Short mmCIF file of C-alpha atoms and ligand atoms in Angstrom, two decimals:
data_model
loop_
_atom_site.label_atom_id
_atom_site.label_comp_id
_atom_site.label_asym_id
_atom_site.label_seq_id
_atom_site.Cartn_x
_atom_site.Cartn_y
_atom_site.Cartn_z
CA UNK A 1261 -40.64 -91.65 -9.22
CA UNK A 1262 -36.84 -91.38 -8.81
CA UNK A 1263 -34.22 -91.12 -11.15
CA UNK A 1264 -31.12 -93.07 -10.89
CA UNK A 1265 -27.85 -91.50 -13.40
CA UNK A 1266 -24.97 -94.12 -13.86
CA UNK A 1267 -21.76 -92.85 -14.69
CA UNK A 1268 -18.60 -91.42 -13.39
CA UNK A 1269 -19.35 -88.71 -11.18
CA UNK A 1270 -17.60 -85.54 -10.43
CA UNK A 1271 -18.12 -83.19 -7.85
CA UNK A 1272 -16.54 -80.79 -5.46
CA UNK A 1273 -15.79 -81.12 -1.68
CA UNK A 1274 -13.60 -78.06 -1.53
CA UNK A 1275 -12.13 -75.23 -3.21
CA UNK A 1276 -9.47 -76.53 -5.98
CA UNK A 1277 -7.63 -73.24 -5.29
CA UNK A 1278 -7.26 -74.05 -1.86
CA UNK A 1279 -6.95 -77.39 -1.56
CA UNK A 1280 -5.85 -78.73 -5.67
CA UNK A 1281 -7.35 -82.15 -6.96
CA UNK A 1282 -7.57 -83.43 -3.55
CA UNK A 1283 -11.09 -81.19 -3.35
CA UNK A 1284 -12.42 -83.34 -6.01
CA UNK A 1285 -14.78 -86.03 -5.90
CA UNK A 1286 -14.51 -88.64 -8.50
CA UNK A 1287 -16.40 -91.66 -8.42
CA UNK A 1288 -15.56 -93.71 -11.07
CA UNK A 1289 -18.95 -96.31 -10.86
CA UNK A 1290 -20.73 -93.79 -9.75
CA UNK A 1291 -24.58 -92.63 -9.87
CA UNK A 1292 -26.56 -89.79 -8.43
CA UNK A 1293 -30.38 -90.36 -7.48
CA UNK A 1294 -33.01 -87.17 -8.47
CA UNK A 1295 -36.27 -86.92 -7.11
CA UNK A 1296 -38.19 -83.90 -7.02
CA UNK A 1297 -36.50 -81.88 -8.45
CA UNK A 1298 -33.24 -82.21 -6.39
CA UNK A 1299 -30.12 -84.32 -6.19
CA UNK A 1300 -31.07 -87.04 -3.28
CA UNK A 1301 -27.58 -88.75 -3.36
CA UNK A 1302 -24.55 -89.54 -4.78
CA UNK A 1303 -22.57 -92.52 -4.00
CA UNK A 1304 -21.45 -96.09 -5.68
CA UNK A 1305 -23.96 -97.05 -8.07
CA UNK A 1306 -23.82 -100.68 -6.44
CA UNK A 1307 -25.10 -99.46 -3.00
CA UNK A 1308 -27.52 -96.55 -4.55
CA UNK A 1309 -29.08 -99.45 -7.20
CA UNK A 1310 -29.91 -101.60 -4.00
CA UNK A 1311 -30.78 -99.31 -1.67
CA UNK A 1312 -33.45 -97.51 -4.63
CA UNK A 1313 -34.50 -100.58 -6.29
CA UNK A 1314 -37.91 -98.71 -8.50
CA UNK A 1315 -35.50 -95.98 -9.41
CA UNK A 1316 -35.64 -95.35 -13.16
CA UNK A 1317 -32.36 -96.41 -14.42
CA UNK A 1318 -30.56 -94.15 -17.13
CA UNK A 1319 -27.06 -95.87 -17.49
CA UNK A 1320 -24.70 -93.17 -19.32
CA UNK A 1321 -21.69 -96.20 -18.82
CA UNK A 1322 -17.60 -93.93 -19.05
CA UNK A 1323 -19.62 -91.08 -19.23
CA UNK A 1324 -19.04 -88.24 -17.16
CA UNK A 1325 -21.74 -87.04 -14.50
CA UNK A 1326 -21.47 -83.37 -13.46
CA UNK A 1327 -23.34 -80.14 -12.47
CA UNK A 1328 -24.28 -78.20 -15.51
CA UNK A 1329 -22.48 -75.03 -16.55
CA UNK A 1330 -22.81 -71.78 -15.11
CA UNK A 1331 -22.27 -68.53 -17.62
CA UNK A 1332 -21.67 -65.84 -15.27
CA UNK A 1333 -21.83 -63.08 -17.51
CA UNK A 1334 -23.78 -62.93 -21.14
CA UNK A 1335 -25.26 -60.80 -22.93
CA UNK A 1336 -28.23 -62.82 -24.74
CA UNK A 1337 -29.24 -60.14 -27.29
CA UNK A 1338 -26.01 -60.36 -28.71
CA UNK A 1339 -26.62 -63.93 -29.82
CA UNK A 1340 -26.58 -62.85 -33.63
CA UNK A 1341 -23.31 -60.79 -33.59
CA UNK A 1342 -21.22 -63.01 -31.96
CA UNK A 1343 -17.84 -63.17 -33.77
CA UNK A 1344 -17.92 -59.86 -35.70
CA UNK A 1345 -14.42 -58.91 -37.01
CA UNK A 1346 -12.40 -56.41 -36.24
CA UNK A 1347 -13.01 -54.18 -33.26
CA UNK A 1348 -11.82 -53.28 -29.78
CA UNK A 1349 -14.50 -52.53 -27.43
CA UNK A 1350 -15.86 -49.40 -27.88
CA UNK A 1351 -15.99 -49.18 -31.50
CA UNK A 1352 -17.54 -52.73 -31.47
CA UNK A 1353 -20.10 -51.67 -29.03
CA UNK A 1354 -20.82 -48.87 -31.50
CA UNK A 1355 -20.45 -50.88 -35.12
CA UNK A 1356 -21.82 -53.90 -34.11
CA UNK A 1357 -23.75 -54.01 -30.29
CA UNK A 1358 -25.65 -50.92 -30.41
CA UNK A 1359 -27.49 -51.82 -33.71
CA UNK A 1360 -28.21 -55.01 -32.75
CA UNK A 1361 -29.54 -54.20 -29.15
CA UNK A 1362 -31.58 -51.41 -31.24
CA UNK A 1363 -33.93 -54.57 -32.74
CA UNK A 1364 -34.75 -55.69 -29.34
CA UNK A 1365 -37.35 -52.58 -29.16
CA UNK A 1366 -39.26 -55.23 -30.98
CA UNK A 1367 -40.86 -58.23 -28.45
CA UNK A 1368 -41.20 -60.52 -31.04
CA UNK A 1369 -37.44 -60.20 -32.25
CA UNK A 1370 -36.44 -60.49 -28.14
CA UNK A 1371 -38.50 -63.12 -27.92
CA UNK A 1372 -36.86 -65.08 -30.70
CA UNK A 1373 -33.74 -64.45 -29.85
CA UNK A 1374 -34.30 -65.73 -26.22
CA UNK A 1375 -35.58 -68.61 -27.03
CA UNK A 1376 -32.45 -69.40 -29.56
CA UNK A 1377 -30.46 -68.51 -26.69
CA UNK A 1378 -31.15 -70.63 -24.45
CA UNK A 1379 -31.28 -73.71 -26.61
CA UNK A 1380 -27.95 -73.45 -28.08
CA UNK A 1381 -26.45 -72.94 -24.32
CA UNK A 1382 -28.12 -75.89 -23.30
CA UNK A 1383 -26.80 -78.02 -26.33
CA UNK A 1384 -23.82 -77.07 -24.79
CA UNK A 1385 -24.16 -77.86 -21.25
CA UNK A 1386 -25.19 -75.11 -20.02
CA UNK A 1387 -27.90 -75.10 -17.45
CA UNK A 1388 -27.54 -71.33 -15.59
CA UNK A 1389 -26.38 -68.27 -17.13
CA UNK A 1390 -26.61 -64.66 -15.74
CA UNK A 1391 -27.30 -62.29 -18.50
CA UNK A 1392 -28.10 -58.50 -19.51
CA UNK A 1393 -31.16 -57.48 -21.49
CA UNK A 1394 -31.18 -54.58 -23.59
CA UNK A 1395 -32.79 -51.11 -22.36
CA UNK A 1396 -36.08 -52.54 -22.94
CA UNK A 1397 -38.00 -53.95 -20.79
CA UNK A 1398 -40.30 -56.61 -23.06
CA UNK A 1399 -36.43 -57.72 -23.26
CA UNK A 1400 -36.20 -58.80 -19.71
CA UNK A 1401 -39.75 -60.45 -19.95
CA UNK A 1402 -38.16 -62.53 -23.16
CA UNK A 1403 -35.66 -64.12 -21.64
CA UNK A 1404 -37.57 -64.77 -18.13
CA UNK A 1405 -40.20 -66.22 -20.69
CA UNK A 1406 -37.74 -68.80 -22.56
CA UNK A 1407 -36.13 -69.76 -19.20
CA UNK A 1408 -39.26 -70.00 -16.96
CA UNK A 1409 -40.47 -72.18 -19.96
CA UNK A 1410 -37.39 -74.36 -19.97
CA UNK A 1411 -37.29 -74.75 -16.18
CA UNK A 1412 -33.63 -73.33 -15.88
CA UNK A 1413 -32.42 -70.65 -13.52
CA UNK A 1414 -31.84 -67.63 -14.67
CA UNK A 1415 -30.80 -63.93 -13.53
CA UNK A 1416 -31.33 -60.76 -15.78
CA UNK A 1417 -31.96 -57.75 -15.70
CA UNK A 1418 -32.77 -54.32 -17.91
CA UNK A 1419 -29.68 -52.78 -19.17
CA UNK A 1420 -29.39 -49.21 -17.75
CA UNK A 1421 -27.90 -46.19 -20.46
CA UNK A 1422 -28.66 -42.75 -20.15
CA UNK A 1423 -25.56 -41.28 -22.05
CA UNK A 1424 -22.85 -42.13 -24.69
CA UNK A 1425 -25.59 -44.76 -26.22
CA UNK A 1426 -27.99 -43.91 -29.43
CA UNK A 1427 -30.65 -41.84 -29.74
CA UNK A 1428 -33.82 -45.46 -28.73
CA UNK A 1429 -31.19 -47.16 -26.50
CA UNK A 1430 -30.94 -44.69 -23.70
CA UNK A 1431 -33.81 -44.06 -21.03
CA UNK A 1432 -32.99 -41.39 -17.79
CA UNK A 1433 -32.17 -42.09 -14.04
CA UNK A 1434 -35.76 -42.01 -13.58
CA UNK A 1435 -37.33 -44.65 -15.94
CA UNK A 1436 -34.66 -46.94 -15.42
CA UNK A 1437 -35.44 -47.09 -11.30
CA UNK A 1438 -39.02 -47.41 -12.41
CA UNK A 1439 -38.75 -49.69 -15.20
CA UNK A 1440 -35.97 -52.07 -12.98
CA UNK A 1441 -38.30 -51.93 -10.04
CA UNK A 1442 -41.36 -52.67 -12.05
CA UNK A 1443 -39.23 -56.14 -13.77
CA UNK A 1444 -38.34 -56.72 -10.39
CA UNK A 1445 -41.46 -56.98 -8.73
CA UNK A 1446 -42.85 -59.09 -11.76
CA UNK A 1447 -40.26 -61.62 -11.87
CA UNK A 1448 -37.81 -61.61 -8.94
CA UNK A 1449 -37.94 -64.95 -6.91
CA UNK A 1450 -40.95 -66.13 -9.50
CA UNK A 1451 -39.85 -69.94 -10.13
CA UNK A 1452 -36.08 -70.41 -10.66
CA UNK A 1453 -35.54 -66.72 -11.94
CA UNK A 1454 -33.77 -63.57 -10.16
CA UNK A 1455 -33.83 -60.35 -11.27
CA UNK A 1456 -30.23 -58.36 -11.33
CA UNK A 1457 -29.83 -54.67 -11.59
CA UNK A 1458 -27.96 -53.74 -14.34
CA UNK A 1459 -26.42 -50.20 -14.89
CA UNK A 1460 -24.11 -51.32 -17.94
CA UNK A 1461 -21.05 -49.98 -17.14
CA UNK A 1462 -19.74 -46.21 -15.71
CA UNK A 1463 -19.39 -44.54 -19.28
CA UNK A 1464 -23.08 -45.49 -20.00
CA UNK A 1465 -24.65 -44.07 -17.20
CA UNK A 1466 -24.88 -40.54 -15.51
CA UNK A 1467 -23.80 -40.64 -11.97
CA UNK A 1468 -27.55 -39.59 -11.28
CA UNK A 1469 -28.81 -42.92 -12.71
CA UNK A 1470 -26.07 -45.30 -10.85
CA UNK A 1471 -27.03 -43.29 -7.84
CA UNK A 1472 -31.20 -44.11 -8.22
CA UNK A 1473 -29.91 -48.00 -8.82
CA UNK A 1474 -27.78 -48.00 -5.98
CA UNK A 1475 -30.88 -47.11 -3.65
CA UNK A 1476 -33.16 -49.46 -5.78
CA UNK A 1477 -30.36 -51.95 -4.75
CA UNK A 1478 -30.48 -50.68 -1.17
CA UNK A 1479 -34.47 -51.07 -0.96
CA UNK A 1480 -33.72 -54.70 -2.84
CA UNK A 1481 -30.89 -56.55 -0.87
CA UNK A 1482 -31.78 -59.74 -2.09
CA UNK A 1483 -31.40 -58.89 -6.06
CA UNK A 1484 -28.06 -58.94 -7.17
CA UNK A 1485 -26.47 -56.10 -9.04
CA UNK A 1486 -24.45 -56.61 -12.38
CA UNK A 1487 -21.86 -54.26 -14.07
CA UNK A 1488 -18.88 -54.15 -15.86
CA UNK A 1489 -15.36 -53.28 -14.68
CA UNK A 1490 -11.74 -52.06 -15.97
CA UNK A 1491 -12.16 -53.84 -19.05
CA UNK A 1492 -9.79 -52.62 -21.97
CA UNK A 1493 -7.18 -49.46 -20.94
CA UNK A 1494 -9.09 -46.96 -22.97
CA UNK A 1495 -12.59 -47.41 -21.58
CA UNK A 1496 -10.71 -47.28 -18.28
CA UNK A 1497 -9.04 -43.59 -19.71
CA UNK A 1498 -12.84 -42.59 -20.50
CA UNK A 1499 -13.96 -43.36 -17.31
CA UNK A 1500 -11.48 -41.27 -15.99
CA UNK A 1501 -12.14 -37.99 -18.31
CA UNK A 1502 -16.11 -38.81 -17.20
CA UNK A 1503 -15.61 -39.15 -13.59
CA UNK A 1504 -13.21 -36.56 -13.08
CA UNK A 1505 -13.60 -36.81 -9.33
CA UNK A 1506 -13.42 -40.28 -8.85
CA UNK A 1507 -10.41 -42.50 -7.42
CA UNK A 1508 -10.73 -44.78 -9.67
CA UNK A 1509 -13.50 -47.56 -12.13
CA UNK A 1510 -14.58 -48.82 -8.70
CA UNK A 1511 -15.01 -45.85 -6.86
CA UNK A 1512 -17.43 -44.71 -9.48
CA UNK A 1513 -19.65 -47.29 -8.47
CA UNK A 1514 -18.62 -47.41 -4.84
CA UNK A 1515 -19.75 -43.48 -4.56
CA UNK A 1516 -23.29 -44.53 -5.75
CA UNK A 1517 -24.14 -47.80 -3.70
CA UNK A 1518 -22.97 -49.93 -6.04
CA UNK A 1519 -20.15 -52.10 -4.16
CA UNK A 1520 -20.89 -54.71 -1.99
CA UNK A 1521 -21.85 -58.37 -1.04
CA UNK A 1522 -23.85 -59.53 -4.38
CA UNK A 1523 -22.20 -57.12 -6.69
CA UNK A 1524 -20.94 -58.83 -9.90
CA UNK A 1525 -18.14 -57.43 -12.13
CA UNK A 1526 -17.70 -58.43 -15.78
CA UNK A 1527 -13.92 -58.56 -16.92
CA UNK A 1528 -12.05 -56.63 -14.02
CA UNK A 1529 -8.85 -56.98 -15.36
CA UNK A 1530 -6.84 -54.34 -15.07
CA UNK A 1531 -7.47 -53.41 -11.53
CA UNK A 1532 -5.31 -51.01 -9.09
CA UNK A 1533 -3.84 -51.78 -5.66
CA UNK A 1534 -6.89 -49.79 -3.89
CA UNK A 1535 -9.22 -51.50 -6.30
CA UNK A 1536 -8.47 -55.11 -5.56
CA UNK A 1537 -8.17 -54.53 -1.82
CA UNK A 1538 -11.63 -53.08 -1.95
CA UNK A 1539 -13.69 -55.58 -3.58
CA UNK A 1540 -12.09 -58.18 -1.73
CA UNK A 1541 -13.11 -56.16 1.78
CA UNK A 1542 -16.15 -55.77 0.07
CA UNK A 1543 -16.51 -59.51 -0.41
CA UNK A 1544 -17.66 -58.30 -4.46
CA UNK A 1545 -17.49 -61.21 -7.56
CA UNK A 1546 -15.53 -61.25 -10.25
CA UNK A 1547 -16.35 -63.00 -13.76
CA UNK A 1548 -13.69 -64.23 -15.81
CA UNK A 1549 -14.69 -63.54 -19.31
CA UNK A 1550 -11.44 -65.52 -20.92
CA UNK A 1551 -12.56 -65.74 -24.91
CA UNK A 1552 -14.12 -62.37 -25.32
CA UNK A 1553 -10.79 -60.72 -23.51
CA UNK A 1554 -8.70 -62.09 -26.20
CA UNK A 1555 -11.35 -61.62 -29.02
CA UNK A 1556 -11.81 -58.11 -28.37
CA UNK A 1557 -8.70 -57.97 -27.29
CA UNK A 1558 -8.96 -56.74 -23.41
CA UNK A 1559 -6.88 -58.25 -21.81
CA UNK A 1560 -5.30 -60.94 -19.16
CA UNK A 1561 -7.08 -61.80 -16.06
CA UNK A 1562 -5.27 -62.19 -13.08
CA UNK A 1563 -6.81 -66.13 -12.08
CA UNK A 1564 -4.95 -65.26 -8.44
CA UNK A 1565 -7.59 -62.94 -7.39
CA UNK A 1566 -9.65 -66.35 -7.09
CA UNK A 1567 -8.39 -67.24 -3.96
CA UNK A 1568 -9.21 -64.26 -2.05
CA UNK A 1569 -12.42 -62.80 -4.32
CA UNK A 1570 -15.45 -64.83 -5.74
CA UNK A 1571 -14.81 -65.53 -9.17
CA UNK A 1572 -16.87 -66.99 -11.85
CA UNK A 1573 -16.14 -67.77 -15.14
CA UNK A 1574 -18.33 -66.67 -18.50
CA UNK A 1575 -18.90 -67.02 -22.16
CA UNK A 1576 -19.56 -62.98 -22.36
CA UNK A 1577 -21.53 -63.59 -25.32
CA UNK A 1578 -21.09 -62.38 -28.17
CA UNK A 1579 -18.22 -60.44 -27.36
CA UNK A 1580 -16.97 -63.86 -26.26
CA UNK A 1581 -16.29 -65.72 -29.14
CA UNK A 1582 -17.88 -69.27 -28.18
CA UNK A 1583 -21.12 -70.12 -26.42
CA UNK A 1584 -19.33 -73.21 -25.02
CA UNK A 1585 -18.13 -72.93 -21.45
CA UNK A 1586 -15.81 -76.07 -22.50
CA UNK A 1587 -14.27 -73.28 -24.99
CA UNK A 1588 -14.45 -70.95 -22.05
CA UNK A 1589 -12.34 -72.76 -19.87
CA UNK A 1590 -9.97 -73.56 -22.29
CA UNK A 1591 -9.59 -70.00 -23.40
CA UNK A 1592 -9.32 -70.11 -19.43
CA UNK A 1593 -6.60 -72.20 -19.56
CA UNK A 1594 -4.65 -70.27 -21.98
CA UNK A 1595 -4.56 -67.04 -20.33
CA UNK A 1596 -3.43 -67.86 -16.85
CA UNK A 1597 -0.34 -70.17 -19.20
CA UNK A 1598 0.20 -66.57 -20.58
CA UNK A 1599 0.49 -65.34 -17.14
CA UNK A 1600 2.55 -68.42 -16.17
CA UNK A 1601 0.43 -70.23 -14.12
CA UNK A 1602 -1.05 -73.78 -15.69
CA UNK A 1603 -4.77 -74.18 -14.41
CA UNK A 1604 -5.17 -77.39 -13.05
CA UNK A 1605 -8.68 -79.31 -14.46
CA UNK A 1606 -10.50 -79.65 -11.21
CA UNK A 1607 -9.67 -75.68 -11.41
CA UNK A 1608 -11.02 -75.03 -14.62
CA UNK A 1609 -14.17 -77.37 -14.34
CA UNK A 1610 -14.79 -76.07 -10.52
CA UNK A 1611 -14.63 -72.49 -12.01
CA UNK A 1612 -17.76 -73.03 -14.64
CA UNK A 1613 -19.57 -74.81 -11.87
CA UNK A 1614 -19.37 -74.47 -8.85
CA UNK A 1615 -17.18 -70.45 -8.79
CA UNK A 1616 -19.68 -69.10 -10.67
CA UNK A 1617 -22.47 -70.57 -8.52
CA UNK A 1618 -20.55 -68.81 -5.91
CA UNK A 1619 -19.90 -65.23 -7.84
CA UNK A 1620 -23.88 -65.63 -7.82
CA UNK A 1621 -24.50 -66.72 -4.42
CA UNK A 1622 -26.07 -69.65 -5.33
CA UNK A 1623 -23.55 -72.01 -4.33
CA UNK A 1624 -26.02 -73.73 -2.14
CA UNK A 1625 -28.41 -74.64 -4.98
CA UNK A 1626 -26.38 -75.35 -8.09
CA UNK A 1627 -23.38 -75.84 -9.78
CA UNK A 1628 -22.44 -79.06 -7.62
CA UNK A 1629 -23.92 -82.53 -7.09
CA UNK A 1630 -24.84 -83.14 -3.30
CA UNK A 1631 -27.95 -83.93 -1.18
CA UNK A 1632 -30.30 -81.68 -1.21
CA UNK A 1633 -29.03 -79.37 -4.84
CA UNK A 1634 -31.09 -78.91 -7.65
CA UNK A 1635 -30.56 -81.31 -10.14
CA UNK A 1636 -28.79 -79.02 -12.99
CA UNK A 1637 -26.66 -82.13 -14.33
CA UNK A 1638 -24.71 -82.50 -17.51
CA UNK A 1639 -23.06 -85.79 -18.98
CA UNK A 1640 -20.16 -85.47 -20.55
CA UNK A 1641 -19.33 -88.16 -23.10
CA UNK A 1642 -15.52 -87.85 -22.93
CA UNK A 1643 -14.30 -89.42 -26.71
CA UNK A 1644 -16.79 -87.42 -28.37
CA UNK A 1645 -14.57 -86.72 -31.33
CA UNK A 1646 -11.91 -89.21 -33.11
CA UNK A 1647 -9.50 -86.40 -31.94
CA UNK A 1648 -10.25 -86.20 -28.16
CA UNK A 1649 -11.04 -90.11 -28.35
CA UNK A 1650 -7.57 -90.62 -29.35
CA UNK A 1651 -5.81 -88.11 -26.88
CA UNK A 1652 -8.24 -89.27 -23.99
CA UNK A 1653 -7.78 -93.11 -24.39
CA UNK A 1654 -4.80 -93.69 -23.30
CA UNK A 1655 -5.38 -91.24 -19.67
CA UNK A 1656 -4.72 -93.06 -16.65
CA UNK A 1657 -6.45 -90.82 -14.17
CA UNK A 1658 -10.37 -88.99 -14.51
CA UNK A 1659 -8.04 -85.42 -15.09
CA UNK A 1660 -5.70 -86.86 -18.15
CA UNK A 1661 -9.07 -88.38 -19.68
CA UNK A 1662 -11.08 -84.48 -19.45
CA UNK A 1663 -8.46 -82.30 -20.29
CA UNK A 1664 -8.70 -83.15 -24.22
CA UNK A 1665 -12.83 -82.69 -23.68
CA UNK A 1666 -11.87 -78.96 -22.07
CA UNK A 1667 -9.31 -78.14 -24.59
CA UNK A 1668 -11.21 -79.51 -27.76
CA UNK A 1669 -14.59 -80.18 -26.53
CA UNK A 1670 -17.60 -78.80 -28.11
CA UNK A 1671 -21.67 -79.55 -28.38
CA UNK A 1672 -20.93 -83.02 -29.25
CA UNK A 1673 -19.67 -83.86 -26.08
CA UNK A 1674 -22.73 -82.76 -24.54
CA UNK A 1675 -24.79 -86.44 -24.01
CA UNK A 1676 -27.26 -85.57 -22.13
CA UNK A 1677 -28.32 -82.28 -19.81
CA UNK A 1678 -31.00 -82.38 -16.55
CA UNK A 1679 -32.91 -79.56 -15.67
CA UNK A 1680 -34.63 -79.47 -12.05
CA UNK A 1681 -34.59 -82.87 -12.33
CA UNK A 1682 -35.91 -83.54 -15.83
CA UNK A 1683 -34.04 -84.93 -18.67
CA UNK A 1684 -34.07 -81.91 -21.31
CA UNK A 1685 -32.28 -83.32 -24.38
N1 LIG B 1810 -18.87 -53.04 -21.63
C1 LIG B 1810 -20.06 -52.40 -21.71
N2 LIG B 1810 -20.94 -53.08 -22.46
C2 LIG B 1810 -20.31 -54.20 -22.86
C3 LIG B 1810 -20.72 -55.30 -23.66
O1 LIG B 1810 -21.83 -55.40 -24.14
N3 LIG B 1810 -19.77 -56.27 -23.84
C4 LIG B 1810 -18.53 -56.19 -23.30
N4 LIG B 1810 -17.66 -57.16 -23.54
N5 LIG B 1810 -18.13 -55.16 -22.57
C5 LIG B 1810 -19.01 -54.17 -22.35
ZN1 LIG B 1811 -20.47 -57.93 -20.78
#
């Protein structure tokens, strides 16, 4: 039986950074019909309740219909750490990640964790997220388990280390092609899940082991591959003093394989001349990890490379201080002021749906609402709080009456999330 959702709908035509509000689609008595699994339209709800009269009705009235959330970048296992005090990145990988990634040699613990996850993500909207594992592989199975179990989609992959990490969180260039190709053959393209390979970042691996993942990415074209990239300027002075031959962050990866269509970079903010053109030629993502660059205190992404680069936007959890991606894009918002440039809504909302569905390449199945999409839907209730409901009341246009939601929004905005077409919450 079909479902019919009543509310105001939002979705995207068109790329906000090309074309502004205009490539929004705001329907203000809307509805969208689900059947199957997938979006089957999206119209007026006058002419969708008539022309689907058994639809089951769910009538969300001023609330606000939209593709769920995309995290582009998390790092599940870091669940219980988020917002520990004090440190820039490396010393908070090594005080406060590093221990914690430690426990996930236990399945039970990974399992737990996975599960907890995902369900405060989805109390939040969130209906995709791309994430890293830990070295161990029962730590890839956990999170496939909790998501195939949930219905969502979800890419992971085994975190690659064979230097600079503890004594139980580092394997070698060989067991991490082995144990990547093994998780990739068990769960890559089973259900809604995709596996990603995942050398961590350049100080963490030998070139030997980013060279064996590049050719397991090579014999794999359709996995993606996930690192991280010219994060803070010391990490970027490491890289250096490791790579003493290299041009630059990128060209460590470049020289192994690792740079190309479906290659995702965490952070990338402080990129050289040679480094942006490249991963634009390239056609390489970006993810804009906004609340863990000022947490950790990284620094300021340049929101400009989104009109020439696929960018995505993520939570980064935990170094990311939020699990919200309304927190996200507000942190989102902030930056780019800092950088004098004022994010326009339809930019910050298209960015947690629809960019990072793109930074994924999956831009065809989620993160927007058209014919034929899997229905990954969120509804917004836009005067969740007595503050927003008091800022939002008096809006005039859909933009005025979301901006509070993105700037103050939390869980309780969340009133209701769809997953492949079933109501979750
Ligand atoms: N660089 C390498 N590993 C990590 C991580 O776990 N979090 C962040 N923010 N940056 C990293
Ligand atoms: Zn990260």
């Amino acid at each position: 039986m079909a479902d019919l959702l009543l509310g105001q709908v939002l979705s995207f035509r068109d790329d906000p950074f090309e074309m502004g509000e205009a490539a929004a689609q705001h329907i203000e008595q809307g509805a969208v019909l689900v059947e199957g699994g997938l979006i089957r339209a999206i119209g007026e709800a006058a002419a969708l309740r008539a022309a689907h009269p058994g639809a089951r009705l769910h009538d969300y009235g001023r609330d606000l219909i939209s593709a769920g959330f995309i995290d582009a970048h998390v790092h599940y296992p870091q669940t219980a750490i988020i917002a520990s005090w004090g440190k820039r990145l490396i010393d908070w990988l090594n005080l406060y990640t590093f221990p914690e990634e430690m426990r996930f040699a236990d399945p039970a613990y990974a399992e737990e964790i996975a599960g907890r996850y995902l369900d405060l993500v989805l109390a939040r909207g969130t209906t995709s997220i791309c994430s890293y594992a830990t070295i161990h592989p029962a730590s890839v199975d956990a999170i496939f388990g909790a998501a195939k179990a949930r219905g969502m989609r979800v890419w992971a992959g085994k975190t690659c280390m064979d230097r600079n990490a503890p004594e139980g969180l580092r394997d070698t260039a060989q067991s991490a092609y082995d144990d990547s190709r093994a998780l990739l053959q068990k769960w890559h393209g089973i259900d809604r899940l995709s596996y990603v390979i995942t050398p961590r970042f350049s100080p963490t691996s030998t070139p030997e082991q980013l060279a064996v993942l590049g050719a397991l990415w090579r014999e794999n074209p359709s996995c993606l591959m996930q690192t991280h990239l010219s994060e803070q300027t010391d990490e970027i002075a490491w890289v250096k003093e490791l790579f003493p031959q290299s041009r630059d962050y990128l060209d460590t990866y470049e020289a192994q394989g690792l740079l190309r269509e479906g290659a995702v970079y965490g952070h990338a903010i402080w990129l050289t001349g040679r480094e942006k053109a490249r991963l634009t030629e390239a056609g390489a993502s970006l993810v804009h990890c906004p609340t863990s660059n000022t947490f950790i205190g990284s620094g300021l992404f340049d929101m400009g490379l989104a009109r020439s680069l696929r960018v995505g936007l993520a939570t980064d959890t935990g170094g990311g201080s939020s699990f919200s991606m309304l927190r996200t894009m507000a942190a989102a918002y902030e930056i780019a002021q800092l950088r004098g440039e004022a994010l326009h809504p339809a930019q910050l909302w298209w960015l947690a749906t629809t960019g990072s569905a793109r930074a994924l390449h999956a831009e065809r199945q989620i993160g927007n609402i058209a014919p034929g999409m899997e229905a990954d839907l969120v509804v917004i209730n836009l005067a969740s709080t007595p503050a927003i409901a008091q800022a939002s009341t008096r809006a005039e246009t859909l933009w005025q009456a979301l901006f509070p939601t993105i700037m103050m929004g939390d869980d309780r905005a969340i009133r209701d999330v769809w997953l492949g077409g079933r109501r979750y919450s």
